Short mmCIF file of C-alpha atoms in Angstrom, two decimals:
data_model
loop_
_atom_site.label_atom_id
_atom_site.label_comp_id
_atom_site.label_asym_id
_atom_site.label_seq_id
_atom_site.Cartn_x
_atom_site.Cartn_y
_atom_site.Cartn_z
CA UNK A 1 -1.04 -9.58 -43.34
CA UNK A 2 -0.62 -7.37 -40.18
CA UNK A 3 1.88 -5.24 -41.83
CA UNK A 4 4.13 -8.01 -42.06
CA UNK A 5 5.03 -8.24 -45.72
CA UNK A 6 4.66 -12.30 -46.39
CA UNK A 7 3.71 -14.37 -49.12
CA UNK A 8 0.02 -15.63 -48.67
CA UNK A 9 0.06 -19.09 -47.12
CA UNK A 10 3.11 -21.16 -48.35
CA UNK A 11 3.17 -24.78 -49.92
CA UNK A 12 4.43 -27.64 -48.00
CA UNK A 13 7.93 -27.51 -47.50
CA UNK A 14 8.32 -23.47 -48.54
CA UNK A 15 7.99 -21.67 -45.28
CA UNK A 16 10.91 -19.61 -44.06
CA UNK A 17 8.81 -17.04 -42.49
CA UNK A 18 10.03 -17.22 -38.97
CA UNK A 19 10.73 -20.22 -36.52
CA UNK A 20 7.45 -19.51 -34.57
CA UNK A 21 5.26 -21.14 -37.82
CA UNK A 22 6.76 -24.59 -36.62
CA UNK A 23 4.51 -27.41 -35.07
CA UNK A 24 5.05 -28.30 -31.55
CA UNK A 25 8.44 -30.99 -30.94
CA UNK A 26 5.84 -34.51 -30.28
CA UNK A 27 8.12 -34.52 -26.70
CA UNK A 28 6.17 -31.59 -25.59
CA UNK A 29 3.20 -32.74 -26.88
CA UNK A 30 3.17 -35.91 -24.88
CA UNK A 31 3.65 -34.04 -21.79
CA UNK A 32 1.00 -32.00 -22.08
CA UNK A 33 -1.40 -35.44 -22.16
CA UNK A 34 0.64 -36.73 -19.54
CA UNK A 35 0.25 -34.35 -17.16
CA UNK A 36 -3.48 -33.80 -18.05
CA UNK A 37 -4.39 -37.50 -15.96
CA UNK A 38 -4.75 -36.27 -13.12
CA UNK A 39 -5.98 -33.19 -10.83
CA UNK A 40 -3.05 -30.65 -9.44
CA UNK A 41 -3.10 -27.70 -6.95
CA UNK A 42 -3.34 -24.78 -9.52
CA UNK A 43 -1.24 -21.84 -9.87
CA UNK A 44 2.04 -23.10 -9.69
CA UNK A 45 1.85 -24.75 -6.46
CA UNK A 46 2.24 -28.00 -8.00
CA UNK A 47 5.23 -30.59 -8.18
CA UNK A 48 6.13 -30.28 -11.89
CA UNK A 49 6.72 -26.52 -11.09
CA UNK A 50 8.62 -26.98 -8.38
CA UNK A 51 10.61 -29.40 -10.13
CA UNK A 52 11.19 -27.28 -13.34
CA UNK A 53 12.20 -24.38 -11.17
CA UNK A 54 14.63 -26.21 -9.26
CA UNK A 55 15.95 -27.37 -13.04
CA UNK A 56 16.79 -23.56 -13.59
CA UNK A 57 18.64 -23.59 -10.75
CA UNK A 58 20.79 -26.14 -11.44
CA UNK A 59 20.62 -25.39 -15.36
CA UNK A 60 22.18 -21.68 -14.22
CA UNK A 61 24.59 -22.93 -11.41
CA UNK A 62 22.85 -20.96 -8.60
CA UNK A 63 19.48 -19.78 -6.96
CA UNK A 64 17.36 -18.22 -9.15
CA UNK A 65 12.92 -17.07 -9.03
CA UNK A 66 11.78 -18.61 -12.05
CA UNK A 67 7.61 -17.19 -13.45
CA UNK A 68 6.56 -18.97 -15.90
CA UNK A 69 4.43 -16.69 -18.68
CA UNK A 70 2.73 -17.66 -21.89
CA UNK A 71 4.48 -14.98 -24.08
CA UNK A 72 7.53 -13.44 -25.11
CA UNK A 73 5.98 -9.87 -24.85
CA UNK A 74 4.96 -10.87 -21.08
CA UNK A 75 8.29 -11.99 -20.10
CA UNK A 76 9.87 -9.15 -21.64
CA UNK A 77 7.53 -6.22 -20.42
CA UNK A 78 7.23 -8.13 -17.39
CA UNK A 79 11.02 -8.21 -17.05
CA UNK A 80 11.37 -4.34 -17.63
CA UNK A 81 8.62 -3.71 -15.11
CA UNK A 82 10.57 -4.41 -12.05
CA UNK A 83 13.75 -3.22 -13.96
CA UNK A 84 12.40 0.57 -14.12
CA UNK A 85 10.04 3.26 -12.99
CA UNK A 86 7.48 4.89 -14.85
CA UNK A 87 10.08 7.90 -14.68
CA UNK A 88 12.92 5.79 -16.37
CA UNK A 89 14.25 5.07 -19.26
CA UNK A 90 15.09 1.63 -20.59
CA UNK A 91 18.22 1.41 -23.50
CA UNK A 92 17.89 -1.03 -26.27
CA UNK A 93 18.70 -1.70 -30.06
CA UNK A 94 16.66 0.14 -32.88
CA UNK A 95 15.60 -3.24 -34.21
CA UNK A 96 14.83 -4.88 -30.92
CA UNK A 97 11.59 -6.98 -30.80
CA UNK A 98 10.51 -4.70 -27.44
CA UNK A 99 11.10 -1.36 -29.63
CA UNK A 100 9.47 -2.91 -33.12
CA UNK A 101 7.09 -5.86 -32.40
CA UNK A 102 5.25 -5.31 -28.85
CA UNK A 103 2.74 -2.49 -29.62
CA UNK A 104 4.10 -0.08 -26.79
CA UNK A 105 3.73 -3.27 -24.89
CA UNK A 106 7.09 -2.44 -22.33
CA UNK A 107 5.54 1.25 -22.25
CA UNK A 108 2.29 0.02 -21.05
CA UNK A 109 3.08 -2.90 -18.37
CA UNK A 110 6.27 -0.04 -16.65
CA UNK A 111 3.25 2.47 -16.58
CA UNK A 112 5.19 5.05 -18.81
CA UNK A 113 9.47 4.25 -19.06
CA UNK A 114 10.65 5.37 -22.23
CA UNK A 115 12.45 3.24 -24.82
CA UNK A 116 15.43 5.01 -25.73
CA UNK A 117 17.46 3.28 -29.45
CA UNK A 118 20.79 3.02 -29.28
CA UNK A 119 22.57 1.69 -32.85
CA UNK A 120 25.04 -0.39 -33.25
CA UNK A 121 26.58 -2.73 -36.14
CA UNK A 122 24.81 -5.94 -36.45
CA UNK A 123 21.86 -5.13 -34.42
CA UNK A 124 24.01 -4.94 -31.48
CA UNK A 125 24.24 -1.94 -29.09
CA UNK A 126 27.39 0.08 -29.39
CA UNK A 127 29.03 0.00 -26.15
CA UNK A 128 30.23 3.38 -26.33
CA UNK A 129 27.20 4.97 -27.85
CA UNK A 130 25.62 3.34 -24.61
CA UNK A 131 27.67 4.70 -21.97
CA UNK A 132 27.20 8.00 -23.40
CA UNK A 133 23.67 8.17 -23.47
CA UNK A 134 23.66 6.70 -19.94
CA UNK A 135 25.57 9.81 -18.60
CA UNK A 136 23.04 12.48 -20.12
CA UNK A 137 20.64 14.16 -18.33
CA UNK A 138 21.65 12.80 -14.81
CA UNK A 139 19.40 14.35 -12.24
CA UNK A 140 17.19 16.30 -14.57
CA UNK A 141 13.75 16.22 -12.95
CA UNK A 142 12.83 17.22 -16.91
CA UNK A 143 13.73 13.87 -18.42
CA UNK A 144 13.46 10.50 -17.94
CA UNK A 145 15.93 8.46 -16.02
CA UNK A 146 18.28 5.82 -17.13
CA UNK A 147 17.58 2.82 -15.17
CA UNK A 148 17.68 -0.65 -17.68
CA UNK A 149 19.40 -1.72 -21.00
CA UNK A 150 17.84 -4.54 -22.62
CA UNK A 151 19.77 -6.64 -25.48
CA UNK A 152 18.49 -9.31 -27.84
CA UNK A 153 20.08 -12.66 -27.65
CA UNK A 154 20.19 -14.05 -30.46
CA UNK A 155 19.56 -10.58 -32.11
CA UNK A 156 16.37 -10.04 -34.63
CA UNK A 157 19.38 -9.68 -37.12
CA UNK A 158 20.63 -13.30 -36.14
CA UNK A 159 24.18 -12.06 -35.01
CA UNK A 160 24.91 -12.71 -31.36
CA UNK A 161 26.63 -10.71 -28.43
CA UNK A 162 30.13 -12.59 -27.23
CA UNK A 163 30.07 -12.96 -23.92
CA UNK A 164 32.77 -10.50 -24.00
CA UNK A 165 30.31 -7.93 -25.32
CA UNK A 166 27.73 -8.92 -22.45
CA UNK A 167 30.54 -7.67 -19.97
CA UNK A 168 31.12 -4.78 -21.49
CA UNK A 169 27.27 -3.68 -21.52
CA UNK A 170 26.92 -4.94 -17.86
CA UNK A 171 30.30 -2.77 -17.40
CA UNK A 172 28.48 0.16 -18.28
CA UNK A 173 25.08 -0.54 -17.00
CA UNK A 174 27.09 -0.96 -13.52
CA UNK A 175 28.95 2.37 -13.61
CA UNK A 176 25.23 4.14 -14.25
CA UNK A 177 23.85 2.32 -11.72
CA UNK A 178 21.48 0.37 -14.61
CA UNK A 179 20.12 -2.72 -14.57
CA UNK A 180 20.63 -5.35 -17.42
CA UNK A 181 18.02 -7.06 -19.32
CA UNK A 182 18.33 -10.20 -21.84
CA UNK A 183 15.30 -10.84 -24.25
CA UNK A 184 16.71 -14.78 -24.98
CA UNK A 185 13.56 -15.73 -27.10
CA UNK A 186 15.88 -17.32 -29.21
CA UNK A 187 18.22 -17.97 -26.13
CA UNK A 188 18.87 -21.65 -27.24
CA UNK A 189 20.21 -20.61 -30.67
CA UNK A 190 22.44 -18.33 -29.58
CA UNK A 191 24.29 -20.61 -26.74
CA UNK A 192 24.91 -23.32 -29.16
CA UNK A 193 26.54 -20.46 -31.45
CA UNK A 194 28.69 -19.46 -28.62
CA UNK A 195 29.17 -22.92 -27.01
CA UNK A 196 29.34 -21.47 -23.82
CA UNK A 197 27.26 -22.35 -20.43
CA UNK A 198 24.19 -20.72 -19.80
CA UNK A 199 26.00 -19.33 -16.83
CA UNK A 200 28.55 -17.50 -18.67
CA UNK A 201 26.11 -15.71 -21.27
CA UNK A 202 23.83 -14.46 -18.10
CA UNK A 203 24.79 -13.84 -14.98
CA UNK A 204 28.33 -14.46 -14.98
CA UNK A 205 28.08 -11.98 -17.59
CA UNK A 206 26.22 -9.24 -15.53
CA UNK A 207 22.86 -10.32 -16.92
CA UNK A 208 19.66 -9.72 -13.64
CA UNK A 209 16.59 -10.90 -15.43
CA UNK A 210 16.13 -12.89 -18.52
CA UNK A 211 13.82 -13.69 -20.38
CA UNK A 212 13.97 -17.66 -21.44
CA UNK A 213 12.37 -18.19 -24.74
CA UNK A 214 11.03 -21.45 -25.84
CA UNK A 215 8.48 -20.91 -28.15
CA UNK A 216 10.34 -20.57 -31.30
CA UNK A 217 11.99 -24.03 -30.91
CA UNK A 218 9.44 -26.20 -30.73
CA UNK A 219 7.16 -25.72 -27.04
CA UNK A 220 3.52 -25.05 -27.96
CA UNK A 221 3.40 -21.70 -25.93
CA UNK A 222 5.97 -21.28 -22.79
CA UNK A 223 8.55 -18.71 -21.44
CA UNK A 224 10.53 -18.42 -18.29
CA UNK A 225 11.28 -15.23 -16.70
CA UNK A 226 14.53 -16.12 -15.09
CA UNK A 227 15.53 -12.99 -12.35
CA UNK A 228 18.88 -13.88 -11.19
CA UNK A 229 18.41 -10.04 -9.37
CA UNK A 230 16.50 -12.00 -6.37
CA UNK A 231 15.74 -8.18 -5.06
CA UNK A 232 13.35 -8.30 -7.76
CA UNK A 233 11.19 -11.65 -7.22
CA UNK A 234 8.50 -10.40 -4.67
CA UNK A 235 7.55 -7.40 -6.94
CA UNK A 236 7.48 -9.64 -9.73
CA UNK A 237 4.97 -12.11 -8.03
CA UNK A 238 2.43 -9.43 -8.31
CA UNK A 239 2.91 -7.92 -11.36
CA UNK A 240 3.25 -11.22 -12.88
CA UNK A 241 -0.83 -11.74 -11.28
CA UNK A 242 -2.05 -8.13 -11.96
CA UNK A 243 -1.62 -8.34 -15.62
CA UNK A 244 -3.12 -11.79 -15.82
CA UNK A 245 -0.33 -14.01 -16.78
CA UNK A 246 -0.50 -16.40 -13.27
CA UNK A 247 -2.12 -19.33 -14.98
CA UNK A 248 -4.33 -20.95 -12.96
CA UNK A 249 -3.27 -24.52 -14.56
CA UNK A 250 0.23 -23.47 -14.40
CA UNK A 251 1.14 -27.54 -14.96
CA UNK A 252 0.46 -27.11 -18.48
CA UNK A 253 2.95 -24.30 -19.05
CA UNK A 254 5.45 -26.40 -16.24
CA UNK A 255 5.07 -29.66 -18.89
CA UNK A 256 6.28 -27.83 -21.54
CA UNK A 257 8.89 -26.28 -20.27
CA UNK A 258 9.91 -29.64 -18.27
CA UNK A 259 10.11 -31.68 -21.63
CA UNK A 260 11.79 -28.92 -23.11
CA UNK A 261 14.79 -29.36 -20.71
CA UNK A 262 14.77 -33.07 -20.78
CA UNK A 263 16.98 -35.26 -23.39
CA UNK A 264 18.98 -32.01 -24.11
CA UNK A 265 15.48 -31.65 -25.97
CA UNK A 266 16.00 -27.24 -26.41
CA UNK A 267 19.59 -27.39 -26.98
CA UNK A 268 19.13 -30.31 -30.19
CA UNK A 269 16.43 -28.39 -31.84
CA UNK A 270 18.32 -24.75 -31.67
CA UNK A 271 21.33 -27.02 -33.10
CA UNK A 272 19.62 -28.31 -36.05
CA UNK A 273 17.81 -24.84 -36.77
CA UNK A 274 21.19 -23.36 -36.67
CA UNK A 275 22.54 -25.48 -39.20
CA UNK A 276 19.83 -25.15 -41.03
CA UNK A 277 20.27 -21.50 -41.37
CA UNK A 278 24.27 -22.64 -42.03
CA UNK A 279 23.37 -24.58 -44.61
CA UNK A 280 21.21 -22.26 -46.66
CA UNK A 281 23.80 -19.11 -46.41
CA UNK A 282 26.32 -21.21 -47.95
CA UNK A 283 24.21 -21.78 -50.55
CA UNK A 284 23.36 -18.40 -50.97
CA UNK A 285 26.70 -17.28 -51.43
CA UNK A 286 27.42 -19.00 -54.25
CA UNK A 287 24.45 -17.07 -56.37
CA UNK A 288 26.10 -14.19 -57.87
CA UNK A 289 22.84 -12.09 -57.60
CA UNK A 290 22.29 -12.54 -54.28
CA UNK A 291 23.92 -10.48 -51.28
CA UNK A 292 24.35 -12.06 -47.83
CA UNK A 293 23.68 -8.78 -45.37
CA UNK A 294 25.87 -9.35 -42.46
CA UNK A 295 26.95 -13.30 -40.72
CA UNK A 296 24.88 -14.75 -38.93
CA UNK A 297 26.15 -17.98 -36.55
CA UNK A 298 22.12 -18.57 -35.90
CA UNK A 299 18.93 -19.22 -37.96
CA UNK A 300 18.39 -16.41 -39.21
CA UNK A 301 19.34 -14.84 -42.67
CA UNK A 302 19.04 -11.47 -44.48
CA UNK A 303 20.11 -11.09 -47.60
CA UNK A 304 19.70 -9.10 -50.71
CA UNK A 305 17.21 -10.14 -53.58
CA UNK A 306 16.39 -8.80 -56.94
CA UNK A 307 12.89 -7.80 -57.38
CA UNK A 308 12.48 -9.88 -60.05
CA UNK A 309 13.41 -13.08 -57.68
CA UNK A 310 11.75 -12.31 -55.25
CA UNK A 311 8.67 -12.04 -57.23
CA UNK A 312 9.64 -15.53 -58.63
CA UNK A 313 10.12 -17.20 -55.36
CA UNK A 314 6.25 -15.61 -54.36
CA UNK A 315 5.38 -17.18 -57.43
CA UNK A 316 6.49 -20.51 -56.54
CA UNK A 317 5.00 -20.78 -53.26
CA UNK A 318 7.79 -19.62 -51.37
CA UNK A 319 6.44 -17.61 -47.46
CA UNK A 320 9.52 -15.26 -45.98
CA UNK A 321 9.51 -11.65 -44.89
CA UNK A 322 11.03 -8.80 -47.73
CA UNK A 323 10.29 -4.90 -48.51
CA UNK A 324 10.08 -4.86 -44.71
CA UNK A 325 13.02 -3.05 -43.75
CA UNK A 326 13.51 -1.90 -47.19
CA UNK A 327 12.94 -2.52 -50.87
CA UNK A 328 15.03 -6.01 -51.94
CA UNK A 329 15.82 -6.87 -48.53
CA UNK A 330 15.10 -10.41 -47.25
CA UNK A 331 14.51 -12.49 -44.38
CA UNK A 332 14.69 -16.30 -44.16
CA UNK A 333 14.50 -18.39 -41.08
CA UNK A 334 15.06 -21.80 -40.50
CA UNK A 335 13.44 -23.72 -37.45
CA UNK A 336 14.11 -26.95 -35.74
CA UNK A 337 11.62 -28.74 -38.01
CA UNK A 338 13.68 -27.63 -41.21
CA UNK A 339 14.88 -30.31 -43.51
CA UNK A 340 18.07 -30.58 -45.51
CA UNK A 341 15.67 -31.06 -48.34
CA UNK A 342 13.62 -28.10 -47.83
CA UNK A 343 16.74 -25.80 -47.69
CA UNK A 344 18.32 -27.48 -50.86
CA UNK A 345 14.73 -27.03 -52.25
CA UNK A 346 14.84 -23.56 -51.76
CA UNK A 347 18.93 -22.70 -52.64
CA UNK A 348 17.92 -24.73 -56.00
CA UNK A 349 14.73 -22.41 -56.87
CA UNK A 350 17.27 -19.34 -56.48
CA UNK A 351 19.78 -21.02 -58.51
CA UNK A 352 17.04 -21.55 -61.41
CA UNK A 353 15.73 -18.11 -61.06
CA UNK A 354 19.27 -16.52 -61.20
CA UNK A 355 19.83 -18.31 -64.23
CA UNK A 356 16.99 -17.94 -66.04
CA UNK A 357 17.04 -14.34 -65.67
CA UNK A 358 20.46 -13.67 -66.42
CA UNK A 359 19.83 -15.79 -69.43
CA UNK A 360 16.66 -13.01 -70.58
CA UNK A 361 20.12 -10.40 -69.73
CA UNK A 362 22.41 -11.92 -71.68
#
């Protein structure tokens, strides 16, 4: 299945594969009819864009260029296209969704900056580790040239940089003359964690461009590139055109992401997915067999299975990833369509498993 190790299509009510195999939240369904009435001016010269735009404003407490793109990987290659040169070289977590999951996509849309890992405990960059690496090779016509960092908000491990840790990253990225980069695909899940203002985890924070994920909590198929680095807007105009993600019907991507905003719609659904992926972890700890692999405030959990359960849970119907990273190791995530039920459904399979096979031990 695309290299993706998941069980083959799950029964109802047994898919913790990711939060992006969720339906579409029936608020941002009915926008899409609604603003499918009547004819619009097309490419994002249309009311409902302007207004969503303006929203982003306020939403971030200043001016900001918001371009709206269909996909993660566009916002985020996008993002790092205006962020570095061909000749540069862009900083960013080992397990980063740009380094693992975009099929050289950052490589391809920068015309040639290098990705450049730098590790760090719970998929986080190491701040030090950073600075270092930003130092090396200064002026070397022979190597590439540090000009970006990107970090993962919520992380693809589920942890979450403190604000505190944002500073310290801009910190360095402003001492080497770098600019910072925030892939927020899970953005939502990782500000309710933090219970902080969107302000505060961005640009307060030393953030310049983000990009504002929506997909994975419940919009059929939206991002935002927020730039709060204006210097960067008119380039991005361009490049945003050139590689062919200027929708023509740009009101259909401006619906979603207007519905999104409205009822405190995005912030409600990364809530519930949250404790969702609360809910199961405490479960999980109380089954002897199984290891939790780090915290994680957000909907996402790794953990530690026997073979034997995991097998079992297969069995059963169950769809998450495992054996990706390595043999044993597990990944469950809960979405904003998650029920109690399903994640009591799911703790009480392990439970059963556990003791039916320590029963075959004993």
């Amino acid at each position: 299945m695309q290299n993706k190790q998941v069980a083959n299509a799950s029964a109802p009510g047994k898919a913790f594969g990711s939060d992006n195999i969720a339906g579409v939240s029936p608020a941002i369904l009915d926008a899409l009819v609604a603003c499918n009435a009547d004819p619009t001016t097309p490419y994002g010269a249309d009311a409902l864009t302007a207004s969503v735009e303006q929203q982003f404003c306020e939403l971030f407490e200043r001016d900001v260029s918001v371009f709206l793109v269909p996909t993660g990987t566009a916002a985020n290659s996008l993002c790092l296209s205006v962020m570095s040169p061909p000749w540069g070289s862009i900083f960013c977590h080992p397990s980063s969704h740009i380094n693992t999951d975009e099929c050289g996509a950052p490589k391809f849309f920068t015309n040639g900056a290098k990705l450049l890992a730098i590790d760090g405990l719970a998929a986080k960059i190491d701040v030090e580790k950073l600075a270092k690496a930003s130092r090396l090779k200064r002026g070397d016509v022979h190597a590439t040239q540090p000009h970006a960092v990107s970090i993962t908000q919520a992380t693809e491990m589920g942890s979450v940089y403190a604000v505190d840790e944002i500073q310290a990253i801009s910190k360095v990225c402003k001492d080497a003359d770098m600019r910072l980069h925030m892939d927020g695909s899970r953005f939502a899940n990782a500000l309710v964690s933090l219970a902080c203002t969107p302000a505060e985890m961005t640009w307060k924070a030393g953030v310049g461009a983000l990009s504002f994920g929506a997909t994975k909590n419940g919009v059929m198929g939206a991002e935002a590139i927020i730039l709060f680095d204006q210097d960067l807007a008119r380039e991005m105009a361009y490049r945003r055109k050139r590689a062919g993600h200027l929708f023509s019907k740009m009101r259909f991507l401006s619906a979603q992401m207007n519905a999104y905003r409205q009822n405190n719609l995005w912030i409600n659904n990364a809530r519930h997915a949250n404790q969702m992926g609360q809910r199961l972890a405490q479960g999980l700890r109380q089954i002897s067999s199984v290891e939790l692999l780090g915290e994680s405030p957000s909907n996402i959990i790794f953990c530690r299975l026997p073979q034997a359960m995991t097998a079992a849970l297969l069995k059963e119907g169950y769809a998450y990833l495992h054996d990706r990273w390595e043999p044993g190791v597990a990944r469950f995530v809960t979405r904003f369509s998650t029920s109690i039920a399903e994640v009591d459904q799911l703790i009480t399979s392990m439970q059963h498993i556990h003791a039916q096979q320590q029963g075959e031990f004993a």
